Amino acid sequence: MADLSIMRPVERLGGMFLPFGILAVVAMMVLPLPVFLLDMFFVFNILLSLLILMVAMHTYRPLDFSSFPSLLLIATVLRLALNVASTRIVLSEGHTGSGAAGRVIEAFGEFVIAGNFAVGIFVFAILVIINLVVITKGAGRVSEVSARFTLDAMPGKQMAIDADLNAGILSQDEAKARRADVAEEADFYGAMDGASKFVKGDAVAGILILVINIVGGIIIGASQHGMALIDASQAYVLLSVGDGLVAQIPSLLLSIATAIIVTRVSSTNDMATHIGKQVNLSRAWVPVAAVMMILGLVPGMPNMLFIVAALAAGGAAFLAHRADGANAEEDDATVEMGEVPATNAPGTITADEVTDYSPISIQIGYGLISMIEDGNGGPLVSRITSIRREVSQAMGFVVPGVRIRDDLTMGSNQYRIRIGQTIVAEDTCYPDRKLALPGGLSKMKLKGVDVKDPSFGIDAVWIQPHQQSEAEADDHVVVEPESVIATHLSQMLYKHASQLLGPDDVQVLLSRLEKVSPTLVDAVVPKLVPLHSLTAVLRHLLADRIPIGDMRRILEGLSELAGRNMAPAEMAESLRPQLAALLIQQLVPLNQPLPLVTLEPELEQLLLRSRQQQGPDAPLMLENGLAETMLTALARVSEDMAAQGRQPFVIVSPLLRRAFSRFVSGRGSDAIVLAVNELPDNRRIEVVATLGGGQPAAPMGSSEPVRSE
């Protein structure tokens, strides 16, 4: 708090001073300045240039001094304003003597010229050439190239940030900060490309001002003040060169600062430390010392100077060698003391190991790391991004980011999917192979690793890439390894979507709906249905894969149910007939009949009587043999339909739907259970099987939708 209380008055003072300072600079170009003020401004100009140079040298990365282009513009305008003010005084008062334009200009002129006009002019010319041709031109070229490459790299950097965010490497706030850095970097280098032109123009203006001062001064002194040509030259050359040097030295400092900024590489150290670390190499200093010593022994050379330089280089080599040894010992000590990442340090436990709050994560063995390292995040990351978008659109809410982490304790080709802290799926994937799934016409037995497809449970084979043509010719579907993991993840996201939805996500959905239906949202939440109850209702819907994207219909339905004192599960069940069509249209196109699996009438009546005896909220209880037979038949039907790329629906009585759905899902089945009254009126149906005491019945023809009495 103390720091803030100190900084805020300083910031306010700076905010007030800068506008007045800019106005004062403009006024200096028009209004005559007293000599003592001119001296003060020249000293301030040198101070400002030195400050900018020192700050540039002590930045860790160019963006740490992002205000540099603006400061460069202000300093350049200040220097030009001083040139205009000093030119006015030199031309109007130069005949009075060397002190006419102030002590600063006089001191610089006499110190450099030292009684010889030609020397002064040549020294000034050399400084201008160094500034204009060498430093300014090089810095301008670097700025131009940096701006071009920075702008070209922006899309790739944005994609890398999105990939890291989707993989769970970055949080939302970190990704937002990274995107701001990328945008700021592009703005900075674009501004530097233009700001470097200020420095170049300033150097050219310095040459012209010097020529104008000398020529104009000699003409004015000889014609208006009756001075001899030699006296006029002496007076005006001294003042002009002094004025030019007072301007060129700060200009040279700013040019150096510009070059330092645009050639600076981002680092965790300032410039001096960064350079010192990289040149402090004993293997570089030793040959330097040897060459200098050889030159010192050559006859005719200044032997003593070269020998002293060789000894100095040898001393630097010795110190660098000691530093290398100290760093090696420190690294060894670090390893011995266990100061290594927690995954390699026995007995060391970090908070990251026990407090992973990622809603969705995938752990992979070291053999699968290549799937997330190629290109912009790897093929697996891009597939997971597509899966997240697909599931989010299907279920009606934004699925959280997926964090991918390697785990050395797992098998090389093993992966594991977790929802929160719970492991919901695990299997094996071979990144150097492809998964071949047999079709209905497949006859060949492919060579490879026989497995069960993790997503659909059908027989499959991991084959070599060169076997793909052979497999496809035999009616096999060949799938890339990243697609296998992504599809498996997709199934888990659909199955456990209810665990991914929280009150914050529901509030986001309400906020979006409030923009188009504010009265509906205000009337229902929280007046009729509290937020936590609405969240529970939506979770029950998601547990049965019912999308919640149509929040308007959900809130309208809840407004009708609010006065009936129903539990969230009962409210969700009452909403299903209005929402089930959203699920059906995602799984079966409109022009295709719905594949239905029905129950034998005797079996359905038995289950209904069981429900009446046990109560509406009790779990469904069946004799073990009957349950096993029914579930085996259902699994066989689901597998056959999956091989055809179709999703069957189990149709039961509305009174039985909820209990039967919990019964089959509790025993590992992914079958979708619908009530008869949830079938859309405009869809054709096809009964593909009937579950009972025996095998599934033969497929039946199409008919109209079945309705309950």
XYZ file of C-alpha atoms in Angstrom:
709
model
C 0.000 0.000 0.000
C 2.858 2.360 0.769
C 4.312 1.836 -2.693
C 0.990 2.639 -4.326
C 0.543 5.773 -2.234
C 3.946 6.975 -3.387
C 3.505 6.047 -7.059
C 0.067 7.544 -7.621
C 1.084 11.193 -6.927
C 4.144 10.665 -9.150
C 1.957 9.324 -11.962
C -0.480 12.218 -11.594
C 2.412 14.712 -11.615
C 3.833 13.090 -14.761
C 0.427 13.179 -16.408
C 0.205 16.926 -15.743
C 3.820 17.720 -16.679
C 3.976 15.944 -20.054
C 1.257 17.966 -21.878
C 2.766 21.248 -20.637
C 6.211 20.016 -21.636
C 5.065 19.290 -25.203
C 3.502 22.763 -25.437
C 6.716 24.311 -24.119
C 8.756 22.485 -26.777
C 6.486 23.837 -29.517
C 6.730 27.346 -28.023
C 10.545 27.135 -28.111
C 10.392 26.957 -31.901
C 8.500 30.268 -32.099
C 9.432 32.371 -29.062
C 12.989 33.601 -28.360
C 14.657 32.001 -25.312
C 16.952 33.690 -22.830
C 20.504 32.344 -22.887
C 20.353 30.846 -19.383
C 17.185 28.883 -20.278
C 18.890 27.623 -23.414
C 21.782 26.304 -21.303
C 19.351 24.594 -18.923
C 17.483 22.894 -21.762
C 20.730 21.709 -23.404
C 21.826 20.119 -20.117
C 18.370 18.564 -19.660
C 18.545 17.185 -23.223
C 21.846 15.439 -22.465
C 20.447 14.119 -19.163
C 17.335 12.736 -20.907
C 19.400 11.009 -23.606
C 21.704 9.399 -21.040
C 18.689 8.209 -19.016
C 17.069 6.595 -22.067
C 20.355 4.876 -22.959
C 20.813 3.462 -19.435
C 17.217 2.215 -19.261
C 17.640 0.535 -22.657
C 20.772 -1.250 -21.433
C 19.076 -2.554 -18.286
C 15.888 -3.970 -19.834
C 15.430 -7.747 -19.974
C 13.389 -7.714 -23.184
C 12.310 -5.019 -25.663
C 8.724 -4.903 -24.337
C 10.026 -3.871 -20.912
C 10.661 -0.449 -22.502
C 7.526 -0.311 -24.666
C 7.296 3.479 -24.226
C 10.635 3.904 -26.031
C 9.137 4.975 -29.431
C 7.141 7.745 -27.752
C 10.143 8.872 -25.693
C 12.279 8.857 -28.820
C 9.808 11.132 -30.587
C 9.653 13.542 -27.641
C 13.445 13.673 -27.290
C 13.879 14.246 -31.048
C 11.340 17.090 -31.108
C 13.003 18.639 -28.032
C 16.391 18.550 -29.716
C 15.055 20.105 -32.934
C 13.313 22.814 -30.927
C 16.607 23.592 -29.188
C 18.331 23.752 -32.586
C 15.763 26.291 -33.792
C 16.128 28.363 -30.624
C 19.936 28.234 -30.716
C 20.041 29.075 -34.439
C 17.979 32.198 -33.737
C 20.450 33.330 -31.076
C 23.577 32.368 -33.080
C 22.493 34.313 -36.156
C 21.194 37.330 -34.248
C 23.856 37.627 -31.492
C 26.855 35.741 -32.855
C 28.764 38.937 -33.667
C 29.015 39.778 -29.940
C 31.423 36.925 -29.170
C 31.750 33.212 -28.445
C 29.466 33.410 -25.382
C 26.516 34.831 -27.281
C 24.594 31.490 -27.368
C 25.375 30.419 -23.808
C 28.107 28.677 -21.878
C 27.244 25.162 -23.068
C 27.613 25.919 -26.781
C 30.768 27.956 -26.141
C 32.382 25.187 -24.086
C 31.644 22.467 -26.636
C 32.885 24.627 -29.518
C 36.173 25.697 -27.915
C 36.891 22.196 -26.540
C 36.510 20.465 -29.907
C 37.846 23.150 -32.263
C 40.845 24.068 -30.076
C 41.707 27.012 -32.373
C 41.391 25.072 -35.663
C 38.114 25.518 -37.568
C 38.803 22.684 -40.016
C 39.352 20.205 -37.184
C 36.030 21.169 -35.625
C 34.113 20.778 -38.866
C 35.721 17.409 -39.641
C 35.080 16.070 -36.123
C 31.443 17.091 -36.415
C 31.209 15.471 -39.868
C 32.654 12.200 -38.538
C 30.156 12.133 -35.665
C 27.292 12.723 -38.088
C 28.527 9.966 -40.427
C 28.814 7.503 -37.516
C 25.332 8.398 -36.361
C 23.626 8.530 -39.742
C 25.383 5.904 -41.872
C 26.355 3.294 -39.277
C 24.136 3.281 -36.220
C 20.893 4.847 -37.483
C 20.867 2.990 -40.800
C 21.568 -0.367 -39.123
C 18.972 0.181 -36.387
C 16.405 1.209 -38.997
C 17.008 -1.956 -41.011
C 16.743 -4.157 -37.909
C 13.499 -2.385 -36.910
C 12.030 -2.926 -40.371
C 12.887 -6.637 -40.450
C 11.760 -7.193 -36.836
C 8.413 -5.528 -37.535
C 7.871 -7.644 -40.645
C 8.737 -10.960 -38.998
C 6.807 -10.114 -35.833
C 3.653 -9.416 -37.823
C 4.135 -12.573 -39.917
C 4.578 -14.660 -36.748
C 1.421 -13.379 -35.024
C -0.992 -16.051 -36.366
C 1.389 -18.849 -35.379
C 1.852 -17.426 -31.882
C -1.912 -17.079 -31.431
C -2.404 -20.696 -32.552
C 0.297 -21.848 -30.128
C -1.455 -20.016 -27.273
C -4.798 -21.594 -28.208
C -3.160 -25.028 -28.362
C -1.559 -24.581 -24.923
C -4.887 -23.366 -23.539
C -6.754 -26.346 -24.973
C -4.113 -28.716 -23.637
C -4.461 -27.244 -20.138
C -0.908 -25.895 -20.078
C -2.228 -22.342 -19.693
C -5.126 -20.971 -17.693
C -7.591 -18.484 -19.172
C -5.853 -15.555 -17.451
C -2.410 -16.713 -18.592
C -3.628 -17.124 -22.161
C -5.175 -13.656 -22.065
C -1.874 -12.190 -20.830
C 0.066 -14.066 -23.533
C -2.274 -12.761 -26.243
C -1.850 -9.214 -24.903
C 1.944 -9.658 -25.037
C 1.763 -10.814 -28.661
C -0.385 -7.829 -29.636
C 1.848 -5.430 -27.689
C 4.957 -6.899 -29.326
C 3.516 -6.325 -32.793
C 2.549 -2.745 -31.887
C 6.000 -2.099 -30.406
C 8.005 -3.275 -33.407
C 5.648 -1.472 -35.769
C 6.174 1.728 -33.775
C 9.956 1.161 -33.688
C 9.998 0.809 -37.471
C 8.577 4.309 -37.740
C 10.470 5.762 -34.790
C 13.824 4.835 -36.316
C 12.991 7.256 -39.154
C 12.904 10.072 -36.583
C 16.526 9.423 -35.670
C 17.598 9.361 -39.321
C 15.772 12.587 -40.087
C 17.264 14.220 -36.998
C 20.802 13.429 -38.162
C 20.110 14.913 -41.607
C 18.573 17.986 -40.013
C 21.746 18.430 -37.886
C 23.909 18.661 -41.032
C 21.612 21.200 -42.655
C 21.410 23.317 -39.505
C 25.224 23.390 -39.229
C 25.590 24.552 -42.846
C 22.872 27.188 -42.416
C 24.477 28.511 -39.228
C 27.973 28.787 -40.749
C 26.976 30.251 -44.139
C 24.208 32.446 -42.762
C 26.353 33.625 -39.858
C 29.276 34.640 -42.067
C 26.941 36.513 -44.427
C 25.118 38.276 -41.587
C 28.336 39.131 -39.716
C 30.083 40.519 -42.789
C 27.137 42.379 -44.328
C 25.119 43.598 -41.354
C 27.703 43.966 -38.589
C 30.731 44.966 -40.646
C 32.930 42.121 -39.397
C 35.990 40.973 -41.306
C 35.579 37.661 -43.103
C 38.156 35.958 -40.855
C 36.550 37.290 -37.658
C 33.058 36.322 -38.830
C 34.249 32.817 -39.725
C 35.939 32.392 -36.343
C 32.898 33.533 -34.372
C 30.200 31.744 -36.298
C 32.077 28.481 -36.936
C 32.776 28.170 -33.191
C 29.148 28.811 -32.312
C 27.794 26.585 -35.123
C 30.042 23.627 -34.334
C 29.371 23.988 -30.606
C 25.632 24.110 -31.287
C 25.876 21.080 -33.583
C 27.859 19.065 -31.051
C 25.455 19.865 -28.221
C 22.685 18.429 -30.432
C 24.617 15.550 -32.015
C 25.916 13.985 -28.800
C 22.374 13.401 -27.394
C 21.324 12.285 -30.881
C 24.180 9.765 -30.924
C 23.156 8.480 -27.477
C 19.546 7.996 -28.623
C 20.711 6.224 -31.781
C 22.741 3.810 -29.660
C 19.726 3.273 -27.379
C 17.552 2.585 -30.444
C 20.044 0.041 -31.764
C 20.239 -1.663 -28.356
C 16.452 -1.950 -28.085
C 15.864 -3.355 -31.567
C 18.770 -5.830 -31.332
C 17.881 -6.915 -27.790
C 16.888 -10.555 -27.351
C 14.399 -11.380 -24.594
C 16.244 -12.741 -21.580
C 15.981 -13.085 -17.809
C 19.030 -10.795 -17.376
C 19.912 -7.249 -18.292
C 22.224 -6.562 -21.210
C 25.507 -6.526 -19.262
C 24.740 -9.752 -17.396
C 23.436 -11.410 -20.549
C 26.587 -10.607 -22.532
C 28.861 -11.438 -19.583
C 27.391 -14.920 -19.191
C 27.788 -15.744 -22.855
C 31.364 -14.444 -23.356
C 32.663 -15.843 -20.074
C 33.965 -19.061 -21.701
C 37.400 -20.387 -20.840
C 37.662 -22.266 -24.151
C 37.270 -18.913 -25.951
C 39.688 -16.896 -23.793
C 42.557 -19.443 -23.942
C 43.205 -19.176 -27.717
C 42.803 -15.399 -27.505
C 45.548 -15.251 -24.853
C 47.779 -17.544 -26.935
C 47.469 -15.419 -30.092
C 48.116 -12.185 -28.186
C 51.216 -13.706 -26.577
C 52.546 -14.803 -29.992
C 52.052 -11.283 -31.348
C 53.848 -9.910 -28.292
C 56.919 -11.993 -29.108
C 57.138 -10.861 -32.754
C 60.049 -8.411 -33.270
C 59.005 -4.884 -34.199
C 55.623 -5.106 -32.456
C 54.816 -3.102 -29.304
C 55.746 -6.210 -27.352
C 54.902 -5.008 -23.873
C 51.345 -3.955 -24.806
C 50.584 -7.299 -26.471
C 52.110 -9.266 -23.556
C 50.010 -7.298 -21.045
C 46.910 -7.970 -23.162
C 47.831 -11.679 -23.323
C 48.188 -11.827 -19.528
C 44.818 -10.094 -19.116
C 43.184 -12.600 -21.490
C 44.855 -15.453 -19.597
C 43.478 -14.101 -16.322
C 40.000 -13.944 -17.851
C 40.407 -17.560 -19.041
C 41.402 -18.668 -15.528
C 38.419 -16.921 -13.927
C 36.069 -18.362 -16.555
C 37.430 -21.873 -15.926
C 36.857 -21.487 -12.175
C 33.309 -20.251 -12.835
C 32.620 -23.298 -15.055
C 33.892 -25.621 -12.304
C 31.760 -23.880 -9.664
C 28.643 -24.209 -11.825
C 29.328 -27.918 -12.389
C 29.781 -28.509 -8.646
C 26.580 -26.608 -7.933
C 24.680 -28.748 -10.433
C 26.096 -31.949 -8.876
C 25.164 -30.736 -5.405
C 21.676 -29.928 -6.594
C 21.183 -33.449 -7.889
C 22.625 -35.025 -4.728
C 20.384 -32.941 -2.461
C 17.281 -33.906 -4.410
C 16.522 -30.405 -5.688
C 15.089 -31.762 -8.918
C 11.553 -31.839 -10.260
C 9.179 -33.562 -7.900
C 8.616 -36.432 -10.315
C 12.283 -37.493 -9.903
C 12.816 -36.704 -6.220
C 11.969 -39.570 -3.862
C 10.382 -38.394 -0.651
C 9.456 -34.994 -2.125
C 5.761 -34.166 -2.475
C 4.516 -30.980 -4.094
C 1.074 -29.422 -4.052
C 0.704 -30.037 -7.804
C 0.670 -33.796 -7.164
C -2.360 -33.676 -4.871
C -4.265 -30.548 -5.970
C -4.826 -30.902 -9.686
C -8.033 -28.953 -10.311
C -8.171 -29.632 -14.048
C -11.773 -30.633 -14.875
C -10.575 -32.846 -17.736
C -7.100 -34.321 -18.106
C -5.329 -36.963 -20.155
C -2.267 -38.719 -18.777
C -0.001 -40.322 -21.363
C 3.016 -42.608 -21.251
C 6.358 -41.427 -22.593
C 5.807 -43.321 -25.851
C 2.867 -41.029 -26.727
C 4.654 -37.726 -26.085
C 5.425 -37.361 -29.806
C 1.682 -36.991 -30.448
C 1.607 -33.659 -28.584
C 4.993 -32.230 -29.566
C 4.899 -32.012 -33.370
C 4.043 -28.666 -34.941
C 1.691 -26.330 -33.077
C 0.935 -28.588 -30.143
C 0.880 -31.892 -32.031
C -1.858 -33.799 -33.900
C -3.533 -34.962 -30.702
C -3.985 -31.404 -29.418
C -5.666 -30.219 -32.617
C -7.985 -33.251 -32.604
C -8.925 -32.625 -28.973
C -9.699 -28.992 -29.818
C -12.085 -30.169 -32.544
C -13.671 -32.677 -30.153
C -14.208 -30.000 -27.484
C -15.887 -27.739 -30.022
C -18.060 -30.580 -31.307
C -19.163 -31.731 -27.842
C -19.763 -28.137 -26.704
C -22.053 -27.495 -29.670
C -23.855 -30.799 -29.176
C -24.422 -30.509 -25.412
C -25.111 -26.771 -25.315
C -22.383 -25.524 -22.963
C -18.664 -24.849 -23.218
C -16.662 -27.941 -22.316
C -13.615 -26.990 -20.173
C -10.083 -27.248 -21.533
C -8.317 -30.597 -21.541
C -4.973 -30.801 -19.769
C -2.479 -33.275 -21.222
C 0.298 -34.485 -18.917
C 2.955 -37.127 -19.302
C 3.263 -39.721 -16.535
C 6.432 -41.799 -16.359
C 4.758 -44.321 -14.026
C 2.424 -45.442 -16.824
C 3.177 -47.874 -19.615
C 4.913 -46.522 -22.684
C 1.809 -46.562 -24.907
C -0.823 -46.229 -22.213
C -3.173 -43.285 -21.808
C -5.682 -42.454 -19.104
C -8.669 -40.079 -19.174
C -9.727 -38.379 -15.965
C -12.759 -36.272 -15.142
C -11.631 -34.272 -12.145
C -9.706 -36.738 -9.977
C -11.648 -39.781 -11.208
C -10.195 -42.091 -13.846
C -13.038 -42.773 -16.266
C -11.165 -44.589 -19.058
C -7.757 -45.984 -19.925
C -6.390 -47.949 -22.838
C -3.358 -48.412 -25.056
C -2.442 -46.546 -28.225
C 0.431 -47.088 -30.673
C 1.598 -43.796 -32.244
C 3.575 -45.592 -34.975
C 0.596 -47.774 -36.032
C -2.987 -47.326 -37.211
C -6.162 -48.947 -35.914
C -8.095 -51.054 -38.438
C -11.805 -51.645 -37.711
C -13.472 -54.459 -39.699
C -16.571 -53.745 -41.776
C -19.476 -55.965 -42.722
C -17.651 -57.390 -45.746
C -14.261 -57.911 -44.087
C -12.873 -61.437 -44.550
C -9.116 -61.119 -44.059
C -7.313 -61.559 -40.749
C -4.798 -58.705 -40.582
C -1.435 -59.077 -38.892
C -0.923 -56.784 -35.950
C -1.898 -56.211 -32.340
C -5.416 -57.508 -31.722
C -7.432 -55.250 -29.398
C -10.937 -54.079 -28.642
C -11.720 -50.636 -29.992
C -11.804 -48.418 -26.870
C -14.746 -46.360 -28.110
C -17.154 -48.979 -29.470
C -15.832 -52.223 -28.011
C -15.595 -54.035 -31.349
C -12.647 -56.175 -32.455
C -9.839 -54.179 -34.060
C -6.189 -54.518 -35.049
C -3.275 -52.111 -34.707
C -1.518 -52.430 -38.071
C 1.639 -50.962 -39.602
C 1.148 -47.904 -41.884
C 2.144 -49.893 -44.990
C -0.811 -52.254 -44.368
C -3.389 -49.478 -44.759
C -4.127 -50.116 -48.449
C -4.530 -53.830 -47.793
C -6.891 -53.184 -44.882
C -9.039 -50.689 -46.768
C -9.331 -53.079 -49.700
C -10.815 -55.623 -47.269
C -13.505 -53.190 -46.044
C -11.615 -52.134 -42.924
C -11.858 -48.578 -41.622
C -8.339 -47.329 -40.774
C -8.088 -44.734 -38.022
C -5.132 -42.551 -37.014
C -3.851 -43.060 -33.433
C -4.713 -39.503 -32.351
C -8.268 -40.027 -33.614
C -8.561 -43.152 -31.458
C -7.743 -41.203 -28.286
C -9.844 -38.215 -29.338
C -12.893 -40.385 -30.106
C -12.493 -42.180 -26.789
C -12.313 -38.786 -25.068
C -15.420 -37.689 -26.954
C -17.378 -40.623 -25.596
C -16.235 -39.888 -22.057
C -17.202 -36.229 -22.410
C -20.704 -37.193 -23.538
C -21.006 -39.807 -20.806
C -19.760 -37.553 -17.987
C -21.001 -34.190 -19.256
C -23.106 -33.753 -16.124
C -19.932 -33.665 -14.002
C -18.472 -30.853 -16.108
C -21.352 -28.420 -15.608
C -21.250 -26.115 -12.591
C -23.169 -23.053 -11.353
C -20.686 -20.742 -13.066
C -21.336 -22.422 -16.422
C -25.099 -22.196 -15.883
C -24.767 -18.504 -15.068
C -22.940 -17.977 -18.367
C -25.823 -19.660 -20.218
C -28.338 -17.487 -18.376
C -26.361 -14.342 -19.157
C -26.445 -15.151 -22.868
C -30.172 -15.908 -22.772
C -30.806 -12.718 -20.802
C -29.637 -10.657 -23.785
C -32.560 -11.930 -25.901
C -35.135 -12.938 -23.238
C -34.466 -10.806 -20.143
C -38.035 -11.068 -18.820
C -38.027 -14.881 -18.949
C -34.724 -15.189 -17.077
C -35.758 -12.618 -14.471
C -39.107 -14.343 -13.886
C -37.712 -17.858 -13.447
C -34.221 -17.565 -11.904
C -34.028 -17.277 -8.960
C -37.654 -16.394 -8.206
C -39.165 -19.749 -9.195
C -36.093 -21.955 -9.534
C -32.877 -21.208 -7.579
C -29.576 -21.416 -9.448
C -28.487 -24.577 -7.617
C -31.780 -26.322 -8.469
C -31.480 -25.291 -12.111
C -27.934 -26.644 -12.160
C -29.141 -29.964 -10.737
C -31.909 -30.205 -13.371
C -29.445 -29.530 -16.184
C -27.043 -32.132 -14.797
C -29.795 -34.759 -14.829
C -30.536 -33.906 -18.461
C -26.861 -34.114 -19.424
C -26.536 -37.460 -17.646
C -29.000 -38.812 -20.228
C -27.203 -36.932 -23.057
C -30.073 -34.473 -23.496
C -28.602 -31.194 -24.849
C -29.221 -28.071 -22.785
C -28.569 -25.548 -25.547
C -32.269 -24.556 -25.770
C -32.335 -22.732 -22.438
C -35.426 -20.773 -23.436
C -37.509 -23.966 -23.697
C -36.001 -25.326 -20.473
C -36.867 -22.211 -18.474
C -40.372 -22.075 -19.950
C -40.891 -25.711 -18.948
C -39.527 -25.113 -15.455
C -41.832 -22.144 -14.972
C -44.788 -24.510 -15.437
C -43.339 -27.101 -13.035
C -42.162 -24.719 -10.328
C -45.324 -24.873 -8.190
C -45.513 -28.689 -8.020
C -42.825 -29.209 -5.352
C -40.827 -31.640 -7.514
C -37.259 -32.833 -7.020
C -34.682 -31.842 -9.677
C -34.632 -35.404 -11.074
C -38.421 -35.379 -11.475
C -38.333 -31.943 -13.098
C -35.698 -33.151 -15.575
C -37.830 -36.212 -16.389
C -40.827 -33.981 -17.044
C -38.794 -31.794 -19.403
C -37.477 -34.694 -21.469
C -40.440 -35.026 -23.927
C -39.802 -31.431 -25.039
C -36.041 -31.890 -25.399
C -35.460 -35.497 -26.523
C -35.838 -34.489 -30.189
C -32.635 -32.430 -29.851
C -30.714 -35.600 -28.963
C -32.364 -37.725 -31.636
C -31.599 -35.289 -34.460
C -27.906 -35.309 -33.515
C -27.675 -39.100 -33.796
C -30.023 -39.935 -36.684
C -30.516 -37.784 -39.825
C -34.068 -36.697 -40.608
C -34.289 -38.822 -43.744
C -33.435 -42.056 -41.908
C -35.715 -44.112 -39.643
C -34.982 -44.326 -35.941
C -33.512 -47.747 -34.987
C -35.467 -48.875 -31.928
C -34.943 -51.707 -29.484
C -38.138 -52.638 -27.647
C -38.938 -54.912 -24.734
C -41.154 -57.980 -24.990
C -44.588 -57.117 -23.535
C -44.260 -59.779 -20.819
C -40.870 -58.411 -19.752
C -42.104 -54.820 -19.692
C -45.136 -55.775 -17.620
C -42.873 -57.647 -15.203
C -40.685 -54.588 -14.807
C -43.695 -52.309 -14.277
C -45.057 -54.567 -11.513
C -41.604 -54.580 -9.917
C -41.602 -50.772 -9.950
C -45.013 -50.640 -8.284
C -43.909 -52.987 -5.511
C -40.532 -51.355 -4.841
C -41.606 -47.697 -5.100
C -40.882 -45.003 -7.728
C -37.436 -44.061 -6.410
C -36.085 -47.540 -5.697
C -33.526 -49.081 -8.079
C -34.754 -51.677 -10.549
C -34.210 -55.213 -9.227
C -34.155 -58.201 -11.586
C -33.305 -61.865 -11.258
C -29.618 -62.349 -12.140
C -30.205 -64.741 -15.013
C -32.821 -62.510 -16.637
C -30.703 -59.378 -16.203
C -27.641 -61.090 -17.684
C -29.586 -62.364 -20.677
C -31.158 -58.992 -21.376
C -27.874 -57.048 -21.046
C -26.005 -59.551 -23.225
C -28.641 -59.233 -25.935
C -28.559 -55.433 -25.679
C -24.748 -55.400 -25.955
C -24.918 -57.626 -29.056
C -27.457 -55.350 -30.713
C -25.436 -52.221 -29.874
C -22.259 -53.776 -31.289
C -23.997 -54.815 -34.514
C -25.507 -51.370 -34.957
C -22.194 -49.665 -34.176
C -20.568 -51.684 -36.967
C -23.183 -50.128 -39.282
C -22.527 -46.659 -37.901
C -25.964 -46.410 -36.267
C -27.087 -45.647 -32.721
C -30.103 -47.662 -31.475
C -32.585 -46.360 -28.898
C -34.189 -48.544 -26.236
C -37.901 -47.671 -25.997
C -39.820 -48.316 -22.751
C -42.868 -47.043 -20.924
C -42.607 -43.507 -19.430
C -43.098 -44.983 -15.963
C -40.143 -47.273 -16.501
C -37.697 -45.060 -18.426
C -35.749 -43.469 -15.568
C -35.283 -46.684 -13.574
C -34.409 -48.763 -16.648
C -31.869 -46.151 -17.796
C -30.139 -46.235 -14.403
C -30.229 -50.036 -14.477
C -28.427 -50.436 -17.830
C -25.974 -47.564 -17.301
C -25.069 -48.927 -13.870
C -23.949 -52.133 -15.549
C -21.647 -50.469 -18.063
C -24.006 -50.090 -21.011
C -24.052 -46.854 -23.051
C -27.511 -47.538 -24.453
C -29.803 -44.517 -24.772
C -33.172 -45.188 -23.152
C -36.186 -43.173 -24.339
C -39.787 -43.187 -23.256
C -42.470 -43.848 -25.868
C -43.838 -40.314 -25.461
C -40.404 -38.851 -26.280
C -40.418 -40.064 -29.898
C -40.991 -37.197 -32.381
C -44.215 -37.290 -34.372
C -42.457 -36.564 -37.669
C -39.916 -39.396 -37.609
C -40.177 -42.889 -39.091
C -39.105 -45.780 -36.889
C -37.545 -49.195 -37.416
C -37.648 -51.825 -34.682
C -34.293 -53.557 -35.030
C -34.555 -55.908 -32.042
C -36.751 -56.966 -29.147
C -35.308 -57.793 -25.752
C -36.806 -60.585 -23.707
C -35.937 -63.963 -22.326
C -34.125 -65.114 -25.480
C -32.113 -63.750 -28.399
C -32.926 -60.446 -30.084
C -35.764 -60.678 -32.531
C -35.232 -60.396 -36.246
C -35.381 -56.874 -37.712
C -38.862 -55.625 -38.512
C -40.103 -53.200 -41.121
C -40.718 -49.494 -40.738
C -43.899 -48.218 -39.151
C -45.367 -45.133 -37.578
C -44.129 -43.976 -34.166
C -45.523 -45.938 -31.239
C -47.436 -43.922 -28.655
C -48.397 -44.723 -25.086
C -52.024 -44.811 -24.141
